[in-house]
Short mmCIF file of C-alpha atoms in Angstrom, two decimals:
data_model
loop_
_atom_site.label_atom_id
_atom_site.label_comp_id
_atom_site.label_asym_id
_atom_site.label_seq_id
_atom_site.Cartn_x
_atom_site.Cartn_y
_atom_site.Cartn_z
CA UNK A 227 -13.93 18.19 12.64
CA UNK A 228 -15.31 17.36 9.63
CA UNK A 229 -13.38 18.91 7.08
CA UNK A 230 -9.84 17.22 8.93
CA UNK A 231 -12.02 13.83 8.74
CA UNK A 232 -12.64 14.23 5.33
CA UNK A 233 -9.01 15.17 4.48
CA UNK A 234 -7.86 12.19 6.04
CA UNK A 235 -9.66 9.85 4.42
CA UNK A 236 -9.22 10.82 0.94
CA UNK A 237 -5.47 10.71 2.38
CA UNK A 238 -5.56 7.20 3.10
CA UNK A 239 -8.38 6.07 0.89
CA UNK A 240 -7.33 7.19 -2.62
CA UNK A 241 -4.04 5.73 -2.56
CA UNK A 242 -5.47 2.22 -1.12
CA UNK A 243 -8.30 2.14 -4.06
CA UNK A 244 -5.73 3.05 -6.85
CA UNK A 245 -3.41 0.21 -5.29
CA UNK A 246 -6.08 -2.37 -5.19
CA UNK A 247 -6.77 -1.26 -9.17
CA UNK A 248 -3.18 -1.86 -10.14
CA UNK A 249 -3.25 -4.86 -8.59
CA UNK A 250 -5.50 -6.43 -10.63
CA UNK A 251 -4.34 -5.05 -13.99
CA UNK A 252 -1.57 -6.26 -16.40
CA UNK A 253 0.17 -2.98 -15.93
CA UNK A 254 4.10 -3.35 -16.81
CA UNK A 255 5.34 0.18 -18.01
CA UNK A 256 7.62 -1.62 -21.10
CA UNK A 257 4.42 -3.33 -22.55
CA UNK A 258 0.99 -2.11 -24.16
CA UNK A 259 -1.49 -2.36 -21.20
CA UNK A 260 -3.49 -6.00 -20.66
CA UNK A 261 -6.41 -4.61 -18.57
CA UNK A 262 -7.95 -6.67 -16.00
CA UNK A 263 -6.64 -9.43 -15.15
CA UNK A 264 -7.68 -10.59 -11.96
CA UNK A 265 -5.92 -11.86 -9.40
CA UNK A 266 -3.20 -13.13 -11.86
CA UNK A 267 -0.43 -10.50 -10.18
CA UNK A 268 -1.35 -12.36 -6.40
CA UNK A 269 -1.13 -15.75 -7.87
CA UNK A 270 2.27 -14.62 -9.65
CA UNK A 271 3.71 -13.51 -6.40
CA UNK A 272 2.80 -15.63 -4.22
CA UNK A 273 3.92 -18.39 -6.32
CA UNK A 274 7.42 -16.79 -6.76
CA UNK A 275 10.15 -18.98 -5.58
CA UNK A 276 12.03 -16.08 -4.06
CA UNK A 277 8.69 -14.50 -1.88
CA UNK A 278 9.17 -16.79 0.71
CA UNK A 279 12.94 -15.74 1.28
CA UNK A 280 11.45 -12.39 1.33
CA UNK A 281 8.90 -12.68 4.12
CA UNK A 282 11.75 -14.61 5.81
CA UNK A 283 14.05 -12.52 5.79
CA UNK A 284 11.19 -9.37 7.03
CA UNK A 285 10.89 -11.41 9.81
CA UNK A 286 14.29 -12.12 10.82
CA UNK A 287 15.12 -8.51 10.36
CA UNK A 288 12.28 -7.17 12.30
CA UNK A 289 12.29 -10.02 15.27
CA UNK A 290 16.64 -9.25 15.45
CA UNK A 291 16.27 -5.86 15.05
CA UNK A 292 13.42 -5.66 17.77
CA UNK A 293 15.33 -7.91 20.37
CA UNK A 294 18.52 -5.68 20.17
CA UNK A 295 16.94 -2.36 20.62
CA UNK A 296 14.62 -3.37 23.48
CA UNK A 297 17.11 -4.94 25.35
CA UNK A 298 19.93 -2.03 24.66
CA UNK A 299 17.06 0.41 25.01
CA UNK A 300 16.10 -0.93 28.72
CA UNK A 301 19.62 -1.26 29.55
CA UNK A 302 20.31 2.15 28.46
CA UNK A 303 17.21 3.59 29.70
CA UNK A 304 18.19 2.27 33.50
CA UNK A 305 21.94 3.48 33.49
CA UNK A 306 20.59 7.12 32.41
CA UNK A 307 18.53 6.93 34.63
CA UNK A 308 21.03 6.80 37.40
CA UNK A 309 23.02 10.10 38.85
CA UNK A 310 26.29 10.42 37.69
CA UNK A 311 28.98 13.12 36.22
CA UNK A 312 27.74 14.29 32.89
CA UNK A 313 24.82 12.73 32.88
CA UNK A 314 23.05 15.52 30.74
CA UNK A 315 25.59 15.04 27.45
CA UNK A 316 25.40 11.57 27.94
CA UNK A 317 21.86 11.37 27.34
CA UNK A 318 21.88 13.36 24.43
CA UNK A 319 24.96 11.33 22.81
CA UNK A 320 23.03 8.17 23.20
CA UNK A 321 19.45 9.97 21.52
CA UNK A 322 21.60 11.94 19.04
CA UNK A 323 22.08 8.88 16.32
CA UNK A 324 17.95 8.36 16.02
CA UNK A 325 18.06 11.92 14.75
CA UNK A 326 20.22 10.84 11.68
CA UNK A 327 18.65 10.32 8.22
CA UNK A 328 18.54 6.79 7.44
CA UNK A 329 20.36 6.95 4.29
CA UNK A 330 23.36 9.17 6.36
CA UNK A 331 23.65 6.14 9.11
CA UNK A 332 23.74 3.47 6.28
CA UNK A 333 26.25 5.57 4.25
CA UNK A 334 28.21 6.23 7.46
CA UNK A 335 28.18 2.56 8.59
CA UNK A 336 28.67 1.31 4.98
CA UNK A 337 31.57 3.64 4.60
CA UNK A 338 33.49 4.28 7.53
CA UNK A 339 32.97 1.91 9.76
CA UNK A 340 32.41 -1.49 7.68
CA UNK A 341 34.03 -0.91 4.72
CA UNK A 342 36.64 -4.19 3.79
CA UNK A 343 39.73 -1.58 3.24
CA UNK A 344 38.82 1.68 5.04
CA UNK A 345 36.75 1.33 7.42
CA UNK A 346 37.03 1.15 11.20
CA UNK A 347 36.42 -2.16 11.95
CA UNK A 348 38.76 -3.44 9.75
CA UNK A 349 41.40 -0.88 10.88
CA UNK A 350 40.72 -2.85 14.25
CA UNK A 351 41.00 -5.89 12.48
CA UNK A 352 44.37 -5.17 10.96
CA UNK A 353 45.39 -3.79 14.25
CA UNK A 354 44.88 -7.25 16.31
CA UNK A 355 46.75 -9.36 13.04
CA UNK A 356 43.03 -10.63 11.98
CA UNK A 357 41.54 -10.50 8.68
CA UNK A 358 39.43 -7.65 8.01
CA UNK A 359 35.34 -9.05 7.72
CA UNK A 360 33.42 -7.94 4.49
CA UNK A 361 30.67 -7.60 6.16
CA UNK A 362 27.98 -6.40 3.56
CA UNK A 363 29.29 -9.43 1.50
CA UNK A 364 29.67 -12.41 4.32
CA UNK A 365 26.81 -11.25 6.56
CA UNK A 366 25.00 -8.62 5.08
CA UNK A 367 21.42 -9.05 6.92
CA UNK A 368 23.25 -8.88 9.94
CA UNK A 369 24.63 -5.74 8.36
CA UNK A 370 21.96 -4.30 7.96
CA UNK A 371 20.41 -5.81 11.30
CA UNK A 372 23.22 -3.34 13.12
CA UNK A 373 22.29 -0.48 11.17
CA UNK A 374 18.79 -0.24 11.84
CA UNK A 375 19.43 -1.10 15.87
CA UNK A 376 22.25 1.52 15.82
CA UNK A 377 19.23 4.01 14.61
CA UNK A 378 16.44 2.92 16.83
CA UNK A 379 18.01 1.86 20.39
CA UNK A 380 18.07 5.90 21.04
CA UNK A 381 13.94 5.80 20.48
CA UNK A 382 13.45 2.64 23.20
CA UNK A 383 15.52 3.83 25.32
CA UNK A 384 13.77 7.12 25.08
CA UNK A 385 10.35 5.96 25.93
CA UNK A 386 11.80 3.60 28.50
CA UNK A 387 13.65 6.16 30.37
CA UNK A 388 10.48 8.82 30.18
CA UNK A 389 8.56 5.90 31.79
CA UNK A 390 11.26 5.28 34.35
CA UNK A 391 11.01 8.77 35.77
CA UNK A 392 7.61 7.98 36.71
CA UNK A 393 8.73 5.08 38.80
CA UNK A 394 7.99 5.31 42.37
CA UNK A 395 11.15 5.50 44.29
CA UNK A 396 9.28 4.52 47.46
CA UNK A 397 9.05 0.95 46.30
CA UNK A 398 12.59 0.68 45.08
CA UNK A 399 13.92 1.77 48.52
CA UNK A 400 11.48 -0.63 49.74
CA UNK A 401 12.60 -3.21 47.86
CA UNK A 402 16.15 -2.26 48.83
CA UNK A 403 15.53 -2.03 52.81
CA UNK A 404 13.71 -6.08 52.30
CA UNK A 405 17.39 -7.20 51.46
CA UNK A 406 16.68 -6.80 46.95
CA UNK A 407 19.72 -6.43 45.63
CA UNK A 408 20.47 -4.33 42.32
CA UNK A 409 19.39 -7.44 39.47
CA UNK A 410 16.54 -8.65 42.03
CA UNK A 411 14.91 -4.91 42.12
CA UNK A 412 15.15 -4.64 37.96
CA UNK A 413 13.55 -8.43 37.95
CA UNK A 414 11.15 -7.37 40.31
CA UNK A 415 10.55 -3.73 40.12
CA UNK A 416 11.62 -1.86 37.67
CA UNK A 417 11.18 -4.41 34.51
CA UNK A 418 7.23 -4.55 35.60
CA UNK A 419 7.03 -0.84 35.62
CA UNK A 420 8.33 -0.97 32.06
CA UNK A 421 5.97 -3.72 30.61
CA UNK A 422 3.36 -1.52 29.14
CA UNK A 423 6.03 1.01 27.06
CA UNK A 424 8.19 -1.83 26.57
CA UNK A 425 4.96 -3.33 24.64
CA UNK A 426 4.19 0.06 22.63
CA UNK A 427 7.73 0.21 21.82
CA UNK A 428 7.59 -3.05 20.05
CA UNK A 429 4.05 -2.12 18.66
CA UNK A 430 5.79 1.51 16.93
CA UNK A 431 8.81 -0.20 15.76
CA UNK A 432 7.37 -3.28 14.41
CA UNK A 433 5.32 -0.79 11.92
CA UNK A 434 8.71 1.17 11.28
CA UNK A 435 10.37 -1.95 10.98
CA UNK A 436 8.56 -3.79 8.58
CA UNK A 437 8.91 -0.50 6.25
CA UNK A 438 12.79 -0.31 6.00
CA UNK A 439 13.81 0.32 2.96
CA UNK A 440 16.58 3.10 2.95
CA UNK A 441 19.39 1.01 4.44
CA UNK A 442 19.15 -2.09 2.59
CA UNK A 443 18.94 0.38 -0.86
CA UNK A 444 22.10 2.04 0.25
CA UNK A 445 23.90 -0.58 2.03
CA UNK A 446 23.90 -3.68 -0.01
CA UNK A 447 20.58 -3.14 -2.79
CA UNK A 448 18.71 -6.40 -1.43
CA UNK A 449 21.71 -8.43 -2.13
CA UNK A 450 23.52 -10.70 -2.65
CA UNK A 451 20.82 -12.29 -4.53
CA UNK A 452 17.68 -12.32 -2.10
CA UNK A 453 19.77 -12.29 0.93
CA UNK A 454 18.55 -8.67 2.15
CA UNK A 455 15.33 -8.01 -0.08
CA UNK A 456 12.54 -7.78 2.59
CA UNK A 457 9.09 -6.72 1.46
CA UNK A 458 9.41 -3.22 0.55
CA UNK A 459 12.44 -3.35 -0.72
CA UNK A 460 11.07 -6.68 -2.98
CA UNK A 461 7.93 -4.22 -3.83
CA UNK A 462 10.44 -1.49 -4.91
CA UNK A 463 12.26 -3.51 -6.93
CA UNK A 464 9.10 -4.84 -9.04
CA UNK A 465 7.67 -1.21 -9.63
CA UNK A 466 10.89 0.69 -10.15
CA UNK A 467 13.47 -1.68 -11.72
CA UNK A 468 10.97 -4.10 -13.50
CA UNK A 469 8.31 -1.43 -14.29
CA UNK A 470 5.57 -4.08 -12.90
CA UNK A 471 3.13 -1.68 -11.54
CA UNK A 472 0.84 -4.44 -11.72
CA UNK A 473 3.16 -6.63 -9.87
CA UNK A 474 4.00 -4.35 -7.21
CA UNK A 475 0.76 -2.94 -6.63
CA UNK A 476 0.09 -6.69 -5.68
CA UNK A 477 2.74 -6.92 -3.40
CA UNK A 478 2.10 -4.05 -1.60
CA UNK A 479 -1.62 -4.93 -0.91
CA UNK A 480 -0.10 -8.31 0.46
CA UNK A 481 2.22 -5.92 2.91
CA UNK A 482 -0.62 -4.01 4.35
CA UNK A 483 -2.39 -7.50 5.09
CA UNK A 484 0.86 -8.36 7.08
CA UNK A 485 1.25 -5.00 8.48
CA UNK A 486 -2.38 -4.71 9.58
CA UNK A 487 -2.45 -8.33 11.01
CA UNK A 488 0.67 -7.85 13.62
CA UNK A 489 -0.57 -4.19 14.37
CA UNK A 490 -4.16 -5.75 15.39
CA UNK A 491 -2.99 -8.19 17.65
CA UNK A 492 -0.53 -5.73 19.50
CA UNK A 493 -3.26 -2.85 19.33
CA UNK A 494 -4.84 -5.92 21.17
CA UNK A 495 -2.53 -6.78 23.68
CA UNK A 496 -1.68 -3.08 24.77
CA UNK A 497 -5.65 -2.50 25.58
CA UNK A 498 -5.96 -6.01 27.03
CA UNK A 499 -3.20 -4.44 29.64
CA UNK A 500 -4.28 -1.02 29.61
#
């Protein structure tokens, strides 16, 4: 196994090294190089007025964005997991949109279905004598908080809906014959069975989640102002639209700190259970 070993990590290693560089030179691609300059590029950022509406709004996206497709997800995952007429198309409907490119769901969403004039929603709107909401304008993390559930809900309920076919039916028809009625056998039952991929469903997603970047550069380009610019989006606009490699090479060394900080304490938890 050496060889794959070894291919790994000069994968991971020799991108991480030539970050940490960057981040310590004066490296802007529209001025004559400054060389080493410390942590200058950390102390920049994290004095930046705007960084901490930046982690903010990270975490409101990925907390939001996590609530909505665990909760869809489980309720999802239990109604497909009933018998019923059709039940085969209607699974693959509701796993069909975590198949679609990011950028095609934000385009879709930002086109025909929240658009101001043309799309859907304010069709509806119209329809029912209400003014059509400009969404991407008036509440454009939430926006973008719709998108990204839209895309993931099919993957939770997924996993959820795996695990609930290894649920022993034995002890929901006990639960049944002791007088459990249908919420008191979820409560009871089923939502213990689905605490341990419930809690590697939040682990996966809260690593895909805090690297969205695709719908808020389609949908709305981390505006207005600050209002959508999370952390990768904030690091892509340093490197790519103010050519401060230096900059953003600091920023993203502060992201993998975050990043590697949640994933250790949910790496945690799940072996704590496990």
């Amino acid at each position: 196994m050496a060889p794959s070993v070894a291919l790994l990590v000069i994968w991971m290693i020799v991108p991480l090294v030539l970050t940490l560089w960057f981040s310590v030179q004066g490296y802007n691609l529209l001025t004559p190089p400054q060389g080493f300059v410390g942590l200058d590029n950390y102390v920049y950022l994290l004095t930046d007025p705007g960084l901490v509406t930046v982690i903010w709004n990270t975490i409101v996206l990925v907390v939001a964005a996590l609530v909505v497709t665990i909760v869809l997800g489980t309720l999802f995952a239990v109604l497909f997991d009933q018998a019923f007429y059709g039940r085969g198309i209607a699974r693959l409907l509701m796993i069909a949109p975590f198949f679609v490119m990011p950028t095609v769901s934000a385009l879709v969403w930002k086109n025909l279905l929240m658009h101001p004039v043309y799309g859907l929603f304010a069709w509806i709107s119209r329809s029912l004598g209400l003014a059509p909401i400009d969404w991407f304008a008036s509440y454009p993390l939430l926006a973008v908080i719709i998108i990204i559930a839209w895309e993931w809900t099919p993957f939770a309920a997924l996993i959820l809906l795996t695990s609930l076919q290894s649920l022993d039916r034995d002890q929901v028809e006990a639960a049944r014959m002791d007088g459990a009625g249908p919420i008191a056998s979820f409560i009871f039952v089923t939502l213990p069975h689905l605490a341990r991929p419930i809690a590697v469903v939040i682990m996966l997603e809260t690593i895909f989640f805090l690297a969205i970047y695709a719908e808020i550069l389609v949908t709305t380009v981390g505006g207005p102002g600050l209002a959508t610019t999370n952390l990768p989006f904030f690091i892509y606009s340093r490197a790519l639209l103010a050519f401060d490699v230096g900059g953003a090479s600091a920023g993203g060394i502060i992201a993998i700190v975050l990043a590697n900080i949640v994933a250790f304490f949910f790496v945690r938890a799940i072996a704590r259970d496990l």
